Tab-separated table of C-alpha atoms and ligand atoms in Angstrom:
chain	number	residue	atom	x	y	z
A	1	MET	CA	0.000	0.000	0.000
A	2	THR	CA	1.371	3.435	-0.868
A	3	MET	CA	0.681	6.376	1.376
A	4	THR	CA	-1.018	9.313	-0.278
A	5	ILE	CA	1.198	12.335	-0.501
A	6	ASP	CA	-0.648	15.640	-0.754
A	7	VAL	CA	2.222	17.970	-1.588
A	8	ALA	CA	5.442	17.589	-3.538
A	9	VAL	CA	8.209	20.147	-3.074
A	10	VAL	CA	10.596	20.438	-5.994
A	11	GLY	CA	13.812	22.223	-5.080
A	12	GLN	CA	17.086	22.582	-3.338
A	13	ILE	CA	18.386	20.286	-0.615
A	14	ALA	CA	21.630	21.259	1.099
A	15	ARG	CA	23.649	21.034	4.228
A	16	ASP	CA	23.075	24.311	6.018
A	17	LEU	CA	25.807	25.710	8.224
A	18	VAL	CA	24.652	28.790	10.132
A	19	LEU	CA	27.338	30.868	11.803
A	20	VAL	CA	26.442	33.813	14.008
A	21	VAL	CA	29.371	36.223	14.231
A	22	PRO	CA	29.825	39.606	15.903
A	23	THR	CA	31.146	40.973	12.653
A	24	VAL	CA	32.290	39.654	9.286
A	25	PRO	CA	36.087	39.645	9.474
A	26	ALA	CA	38.128	41.788	7.114
A	27	ALA	CA	40.780	40.056	5.008
A	28	GLU	CA	43.530	38.471	7.070
A	29	THR	CA	41.685	38.855	10.353
A	30	ALA	CA	39.682	36.309	12.341
A	31	VAL	CA	36.606	36.360	14.569
A	32	ALA	CA	35.263	33.757	16.955
A	33	VAL	CA	31.883	32.337	15.929
A	34	ARG	CA	29.222	33.032	18.584
A	35	SER	CA	26.942	30.169	17.708
A	36	ARG	CA	26.772	27.453	15.110
A	37	ARG	CA	23.933	25.308	13.786
A	38	GLU	CA	24.304	22.569	11.214
A	39	MET	CA	21.194	21.112	9.692
A	40	LEU	CA	19.177	19.953	6.738
A	41	GLY	CA	18.573	23.050	4.623
A	42	GLY	CA	18.060	24.455	1.154
A	43	LYS	CA	14.779	26.051	0.135
A	44	GLY	CA	13.125	22.815	-0.950
A	45	ALA	CA	13.953	20.988	2.252
A	46	ASN	CA	12.949	23.970	4.402
A	47	GLN	CA	9.537	24.187	2.750
A	48	ALA	CA	9.047	20.445	3.066
A	49	VAL	CA	10.006	20.582	6.764
A	50	GLY	CA	7.506	23.415	7.307
A	51	LEU	CA	4.726	21.476	5.576
A	52	ALA	CA	5.498	18.335	7.582
A	53	GLN	CA	5.461	20.356	10.818
A	54	LEU	CA	1.989	21.580	9.845
A	55	GLY	CA	0.803	18.003	9.427
A	56	VAL	CA	0.806	17.886	5.627
A	57	SER	CA	2.032	14.695	3.960
A	58	VAL	CA	4.907	15.850	1.807
A	59	GLY	CA	7.418	14.371	-0.604
A	60	LEU	CA	10.638	16.040	-1.670
A	61	VAL	CA	12.048	16.093	-5.200
A	62	GLY	CA	15.664	17.254	-5.220
A	63	VAL	CA	19.266	16.122	-5.420
A	64	VAL	CA	21.856	15.160	-2.843
A	65	GLY	CA	25.326	13.776	-3.444
A	66	ASP	CA	26.528	10.228	-2.841
A	67	ASP	CA	28.821	11.472	-0.072
A	68	ALA	CA	28.299	10.929	3.657
A	69	VAL	CA	26.499	14.290	3.883
A	70	GLY	CA	23.988	13.111	1.268
A	71	GLY	CA	23.081	10.106	3.382
A	72	TRP	CA	22.806	12.312	6.462
A	73	LEU	CA	20.531	14.800	4.659
A	74	LEU	CA	18.210	11.994	3.557
A	75	GLU	CA	18.129	10.610	7.083
A	76	GLN	CA	17.284	14.033	8.532
A	77	ALA	CA	14.503	14.567	5.987
A	78	ARG	CA	12.972	11.177	6.863
A	79	ARG	CA	13.239	11.995	10.539
A	80	ASP	CA	11.228	15.136	9.753
A	81	GLY	CA	8.509	12.938	8.255
A	82	ILE	CA	9.269	13.795	4.641
A	83	ASP	CA	8.947	11.164	1.918
A	84	THR	CA	12.333	10.970	0.169
A	85	THR	CA	11.516	8.304	-2.436
A	86	ALA	CA	11.902	10.885	-5.220
A	87	VAL	CA	15.174	12.383	-3.978
A	88	ILE	CA	18.023	11.651	-6.365
A	89	GLN	CA	21.309	10.587	-4.782
A	90	ARG	CA	23.679	11.513	-7.600
A	91	PRO	CA	26.814	9.373	-8.047
A	92	GLU	CA	30.172	11.106	-7.852
A	93	THR	CA	28.598	14.279	-6.539
A	94	SER	CA	29.197	16.302	-3.387
A	95	SER	CA	26.035	17.405	-1.627
A	96	GLY	CA	25.141	21.087	-1.746
A	97	LEU	CA	26.378	23.370	1.015
A	98	ILE	CA	25.064	26.746	2.145
A	99	VAL	CA	26.975	28.729	4.743
A	100	ASP	CA	24.723	31.396	6.264
A	101	ILE	CA	26.802	34.024	8.060
A	102	VAL	CA	24.696	36.273	10.258
A	103	ASP	CA	26.303	39.345	11.799
A	104	GLU	CA	25.345	41.519	14.747
A	105	THR	CA	23.042	43.659	12.590
A	106	HIS	CA	21.117	40.437	11.771
A	107	GLN	CA	21.999	40.640	8.101
A	108	TRP	CA	22.838	37.429	6.291
A	109	ARG	CA	25.526	36.575	3.804
A	110	TYR	CA	25.388	33.209	2.049
A	111	LEU	CA	28.302	31.221	0.705
A	112	GLU	CA	26.649	28.756	-1.655
A	113	ASP	CA	28.193	25.650	-3.140
A	114	LEU	CA	25.326	24.489	-5.338
A	115	PRO	CA	26.855	23.411	-8.655
A	116	ASP	CA	24.823	21.940	-11.531
A	117	PRO	CA	25.097	18.284	-10.378
A	118	VAL	CA	23.001	19.111	-7.275
A	119	LYS	CA	20.331	20.774	-9.387
A	120	LEU	CA	17.425	18.883	-10.921
A	121	THR	CA	17.463	17.895	-14.567
A	122	LYS	CA	14.346	17.214	-16.607
A	123	ALA	CA	15.162	13.493	-16.421
A	124	ASP	CA	15.355	13.662	-12.612
A	125	VAL	CA	11.910	15.250	-12.490
A	126	GLN	CA	10.461	12.731	-14.903
A	127	LYS	CA	11.560	9.952	-12.577
A	128	ALA	CA	9.259	11.551	-9.998
A	129	ALA	CA	6.234	11.450	-12.357
A	130	GLY	CA	4.436	8.915	-10.154
A	131	LEU	CA	4.523	11.389	-7.275
A	132	LEU	CA	3.906	14.596	-9.227
A	133	GLU	CA	0.896	13.241	-11.114
A	134	ASN	CA	-0.778	12.269	-7.865
A	135	VAL	CA	-0.305	15.253	-5.565
A	136	ARG	CA	-2.879	17.936	-4.811
A	137	CYS	CA	-0.202	20.613	-4.877
A	138	CYS	CA	3.351	20.962	-6.096
A	139	VAL	CA	5.607	23.709	-4.773
A	140	ILE	CA	8.400	24.480	-7.224
A	141	GLN	CA	11.480	26.625	-6.601
A	142	LEU	CA	12.415	28.755	-9.546
A	143	GLN	CA	16.139	28.525	-8.694
A	144	GLN	CA	16.058	25.102	-10.350
A	145	PRO	CA	16.789	24.856	-14.116
A	146	SER	CA	13.821	25.907	-16.262
A	147	GLU	CA	13.451	22.540	-18.020
A	148	ALA	CA	13.086	20.861	-14.635
A	149	VAL	CA	10.601	23.514	-13.468
A	150	LEU	CA	8.490	23.197	-16.608
A	151	SER	CA	8.500	19.434	-16.457
A	152	ALA	CA	7.400	19.414	-12.793
A	153	ALA	CA	4.616	21.900	-13.546
A	154	GLU	CA	3.404	19.873	-16.547
A	155	LEU	CA	3.335	16.575	-14.649
A	156	THR	CA	1.479	18.175	-11.737
A	157	LYS	CA	-1.093	19.769	-14.014
A	158	ALA	CA	-1.550	16.531	-15.944
A	159	GLY	CA	-2.627	14.918	-12.701
A	160	GLY	CA	-4.931	17.802	-11.788
A	161	GLY	CA	-2.711	19.246	-9.024
A	162	ARG	CA	-2.090	22.907	-8.253
A	163	VAL	CA	1.253	24.514	-9.117
A	164	ILE	CA	2.806	26.904	-6.593
A	165	LEU	CA	5.925	28.743	-7.710
A	166	ASP	CA	8.448	30.418	-5.423
A	167	GLY	CA	10.976	32.865	-6.850
A	168	ALA	CA	11.599	34.432	-10.249
A	169	PRO	CA	12.402	32.367	-13.358
A	170	ALA	CA	16.040	33.009	-14.261
A	171	ASP	CA	15.414	32.117	-17.869
A	172	ASP	CA	13.801	35.051	-19.676
A	173	GLU	CA	12.806	33.002	-22.707
A	174	ARG	CA	10.779	30.520	-20.729
A	175	ARG	CA	9.481	33.023	-18.186
A	176	SER	CA	6.056	33.498	-19.752
A	177	THR	CA	5.521	29.747	-20.212
A	178	ILE	CA	6.499	29.110	-16.594
A	179	LEU	CA	4.219	31.837	-15.205
A	180	ALA	CA	1.342	30.794	-17.474
A	181	GLY	CA	1.330	27.351	-15.872
A	182	ALA	CA	1.201	28.606	-12.274
A	183	ASP	CA	-1.738	28.695	-9.897
A	184	VAL	CA	0.172	30.613	-7.224
A	185	LEU	CA	3.274	32.766	-7.637
A	186	ARG	CA	5.225	33.944	-4.597
A	187	ALA	CA	8.249	36.227	-4.799
A	188	ASP	CA	10.395	38.090	-2.275
A	189	SER	CA	11.301	41.756	-2.794
A	190	HIS	CA	14.353	41.037	-4.910
A	191	GLU	CA	12.560	38.416	-7.019
A	192	ALA	CA	9.595	40.759	-7.495
A	193	GLU	CA	12.011	43.375	-8.785
A	194	LEU	CA	13.463	40.857	-11.241
A	195	LEU	CA	9.985	39.932	-12.457
A	196	LEU	CA	8.836	43.531	-12.809
A	197	GLY	CA	12.076	45.104	-13.937
A	198	ARG	CA	11.804	47.743	-11.193
A	199	PRO	CA	11.687	47.944	-7.400
A	200	ILE	CA	8.424	48.135	-5.448
A	201	THR	CA	8.179	51.512	-3.766
A	202	SER	CA	4.882	51.673	-1.895
A	203	GLU	CA	1.888	49.639	-0.823
A	204	ASN	CA	-0.137	50.803	-3.837
A	205	ASP	CA	2.759	49.979	-6.070
A	206	ALA	CA	2.947	46.459	-4.605
A	207	VAL	CA	-0.774	45.924	-5.202
A	208	GLU	CA	-0.390	47.160	-8.771
A	209	ALA	CA	2.624	44.910	-9.284
A	210	ALA	CA	0.660	41.920	-8.035
A	211	SER	CA	-2.233	42.619	-10.433
A	212	LYS	CA	0.229	42.943	-13.268
A	213	LEU	CA	1.704	39.533	-12.434
A	214	LEU	CA	-1.789	38.027	-12.248
A	215	GLU	CA	-2.147	38.870	-15.960
A	216	HIS	CA	0.693	36.431	-16.684
A	217	GLY	CA	-1.242	33.376	-15.537
A	218	PRO	CA	-1.278	32.720	-11.787
A	219	SER	CA	-4.607	33.046	-10.022
A	220	ILE	CA	-2.968	34.135	-6.758
A	221	VAL	CA	0.161	36.272	-6.354
A	222	ALA	CA	2.041	36.813	-3.085
A	223	LEU	CA	4.770	39.450	-2.977
A	224	ALA	CA	7.114	40.481	-0.194
A	225	ALA	CA	7.416	44.240	-0.417
A	226	GLY	CA	10.301	45.225	1.867
A	227	SER	CA	9.217	47.127	4.968
A	228	ILE	CA	5.615	47.287	3.717
A	229	GLY	CA	5.072	43.616	4.467
A	230	ASN	CA	3.464	40.977	2.270
A	231	VAL	CA	0.828	41.569	-0.378
A	232	PHE	CA	-1.484	38.780	-1.515
A	233	ALA	CA	-3.803	39.269	-4.470
A	234	ASP	CA	-6.215	37.541	-6.771
A	235	THR	CA	-8.239	39.058	-9.595
A	236	THR	CA	-11.012	40.122	-7.224
A	237	GLY	CA	-8.943	41.929	-4.596
A	238	HIS	CA	-5.947	41.945	-2.304
A	239	VAL	CA	-4.764	41.732	1.314
A	240	VAL	CA	-1.746	43.501	2.743
A	241	VAL	CA	-0.235	41.946	5.872
A	242	PRO	CA	2.197	44.414	7.487
A	243	LEU	CA	5.499	43.175	8.909
A	244	SER	CA	5.313	42.131	12.535
A	245	ASN	CA	7.445	43.909	15.110
A	246	THR	CA	9.173	40.638	15.987
A	247	GLU	CA	12.857	41.129	16.620
A	248	VAL	CA	14.608	39.763	13.538
A	249	ALA	CA	17.546	37.401	14.105
A	250	ASP	CA	17.788	36.257	10.457
A	251	THR	CA	15.129	36.459	7.730
A	252	THR	CA	16.522	33.283	6.098
A	253	GLY	CA	13.796	30.718	5.484
A	254	ALA	CA	10.956	33.057	6.407
A	255	GLY	CA	9.741	33.092	2.818
A	256	ASP	CA	9.916	29.308	2.714
A	257	ALA	CA	7.895	29.065	5.926
A	258	LEU	CA	5.392	31.496	4.420
A	259	VAL	CA	5.007	29.305	1.334
A	260	ALA	CA	4.583	26.186	3.492
A	261	ALA	CA	1.865	27.677	5.694
A	262	PHE	CA	0.116	29.357	2.752
A	263	THR	CA	0.038	26.038	0.885
A	264	ALA	CA	-1.170	24.092	3.943
A	265	SER	CA	-4.027	26.569	4.378
A	266	LEU	CA	-5.095	26.404	0.717
A	267	LEU	CA	-5.069	22.599	1.027
A	268	ARG	CA	-7.515	22.858	3.918
A	269	GLY	CA	-9.791	24.694	1.499
A	270	GLU	CA	-9.371	28.080	3.150
A	271	PRO	CA	-9.651	31.239	1.031
A	272	TYR	CA	-6.397	32.965	0.090
A	273	GLN	CA	-7.090	35.824	2.505
A	274	ILE	CA	-6.886	33.340	5.388
A	275	ALA	CA	-3.936	31.520	3.821
A	276	ALA	CA	-2.233	34.927	3.682
A	277	ARG	CA	-2.572	35.328	7.472
A	278	HIS	CA	-1.141	31.866	8.059
A	279	GLY	CA	1.709	32.523	5.624
A	280	ALA	CA	2.669	35.856	7.165
A	281	ALA	CA	2.472	34.406	10.678
A	282	ALA	CA	4.746	31.538	9.667
A	283	ALA	CA	7.278	34.061	8.311
A	284	GLN	CA	7.047	35.912	11.606
A	285	ALA	CA	7.649	32.649	13.491
A	286	THR	CA	10.832	32.079	11.478
A	287	VAL	CA	12.613	35.465	11.496
A	288	GLY	CA	13.319	35.258	15.238
A	289	HIS	CA	15.968	32.520	14.986
A	290	PRO	CA	19.125	32.171	12.896
A	291	GLY	CA	19.016	29.756	9.957
A	292	GLY	CA	16.316	28.733	7.534
A	293	ARG	CA	14.819	25.744	9.299
A	294	PRO	CA	11.243	26.555	10.312
A	295	ALA	CA	9.731	25.616	13.663
A	296	LEU	CA	6.021	25.831	12.901
A	297	ASP	CA	3.413	24.779	15.384
A	298	PRO	CA	0.139	23.519	13.889
A	299	THR	CA	-1.732	24.039	17.155
A	300	GLN	CA	-0.864	27.710	17.195
A	301	ILE	CA	-3.719	29.908	16.071
A	302	PHE	CA	-2.019	32.161	13.609
A	303	TYR	CA	-4.382	35.085	13.309
B	401	ADP	N1	9.788	41.272	11.085
B	401	ADP	C1	9.191	40.445	10.237
B	401	ADP	N2	8.009	39.861	10.561
B	401	ADP	C2	7.405	39.019	9.706
B	401	ADP	N3	7.883	38.703	8.488
B	401	ADP	C3	9.039	39.256	8.102
B	401	ADP	C4	9.768	40.146	8.953
B	401	ADP	N4	10.890	40.525	8.283
B	401	ADP	C5	10.848	39.898	7.074
B	401	ADP	N5	9.742	39.134	6.968
B	401	ADP	C6	9.306	38.315	5.819
B	401	ADP	O1	10.251	37.298	5.603
B	401	ADP	C7	10.114	36.842	4.255
B	401	ADP	C8	11.503	36.563	3.673
B	401	ADP	O2	11.288	35.977	2.438
B	401	ADP	P1	12.444	35.442	1.500
B	401	ADP	O3	13.426	36.520	1.237
B	401	ADP	O4	11.805	34.752	0.348
B	401	ADP	O5	13.146	34.365	2.487
B	401	ADP	P2	13.788	32.944	2.138
B	401	ADP	O6	13.909	32.810	0.653
B	401	ADP	O7	15.117	32.966	2.851
B	401	ADP	O8	12.848	31.945	2.744
B	401	ADP	C9	9.328	37.911	3.511
B	401	ADP	O9	8.045	37.438	3.174
B	401	ADP	C10	9.277	39.071	4.507
B	401	ADP	O10	8.118	39.853	4.378
B	402	MG	MG1	12.581	33.117	-0.839
């Protein structure tokens, strides 16, 4: 008997090394690290962890290496309750690594070792067809190669599932095809700027930007708009959720937590305005600690 999996997450899996430092050292100087966390990370894994924490049955589609770290990442994901049947363990490949350096001003700097072999190919995604054609929702990270993104979206749609995109397609040529196939598009401030070709300057501007993106295909758009907060829109209206006054330790992973909680809410059949509250609250619950791993509590009433 196979367990039903409601959501597939297609994206990055990496070893995440979070280092909190008083200051980033200048060349030829050293600082002592204040605290260190090492964990399963990468946007795909973080979203899958968030979904699992919220009680959603989730399967991950991504790539790890055949090194010891790869085995450890798979083990961690399983421990988090994530189905890893569709994770590729690529021969002769080192697993991805993200070093997240957070300084005293709570700003992050990432050192990313995510070469092509740890990214999904179209063939990798096609191996996951059995999962993708049977899920209710597929969350796809646009940092993955466009052919892999398109293939995941097509397989999901073929099975009648909803496609949720996070990020901005890097590939200009395929951008319109990718957006046309989306049900939900979520972008952070920088990604929104890439999509629009200009920065978002005000709340009205963010709402306008969201309606513009709705014209490209998605039926719901969620945009992070800097200090304004998060804007969620469909063709009938919009909601703006202002930033919380939570003390920020590191915004890393807050967008991924937002996507996880937003998706979980839509799956429960809630309207996007409610999903928006859950998403923003999940971001709030993630900015208070260093590193991208969410710690979402399904019993918490979010709004
Ligand atoms: N103080 C805060 N309270 C709540 N949410 C916040 C706060 N500061 C930032 N955020 C949210 O965190 C999210 C960060 O998103 P993103 O840059 O995509 O993160 P990542 O890709 O690392 O998961 C945005 O949606 C932003 O609005
Ligand atoms: Mg993001």
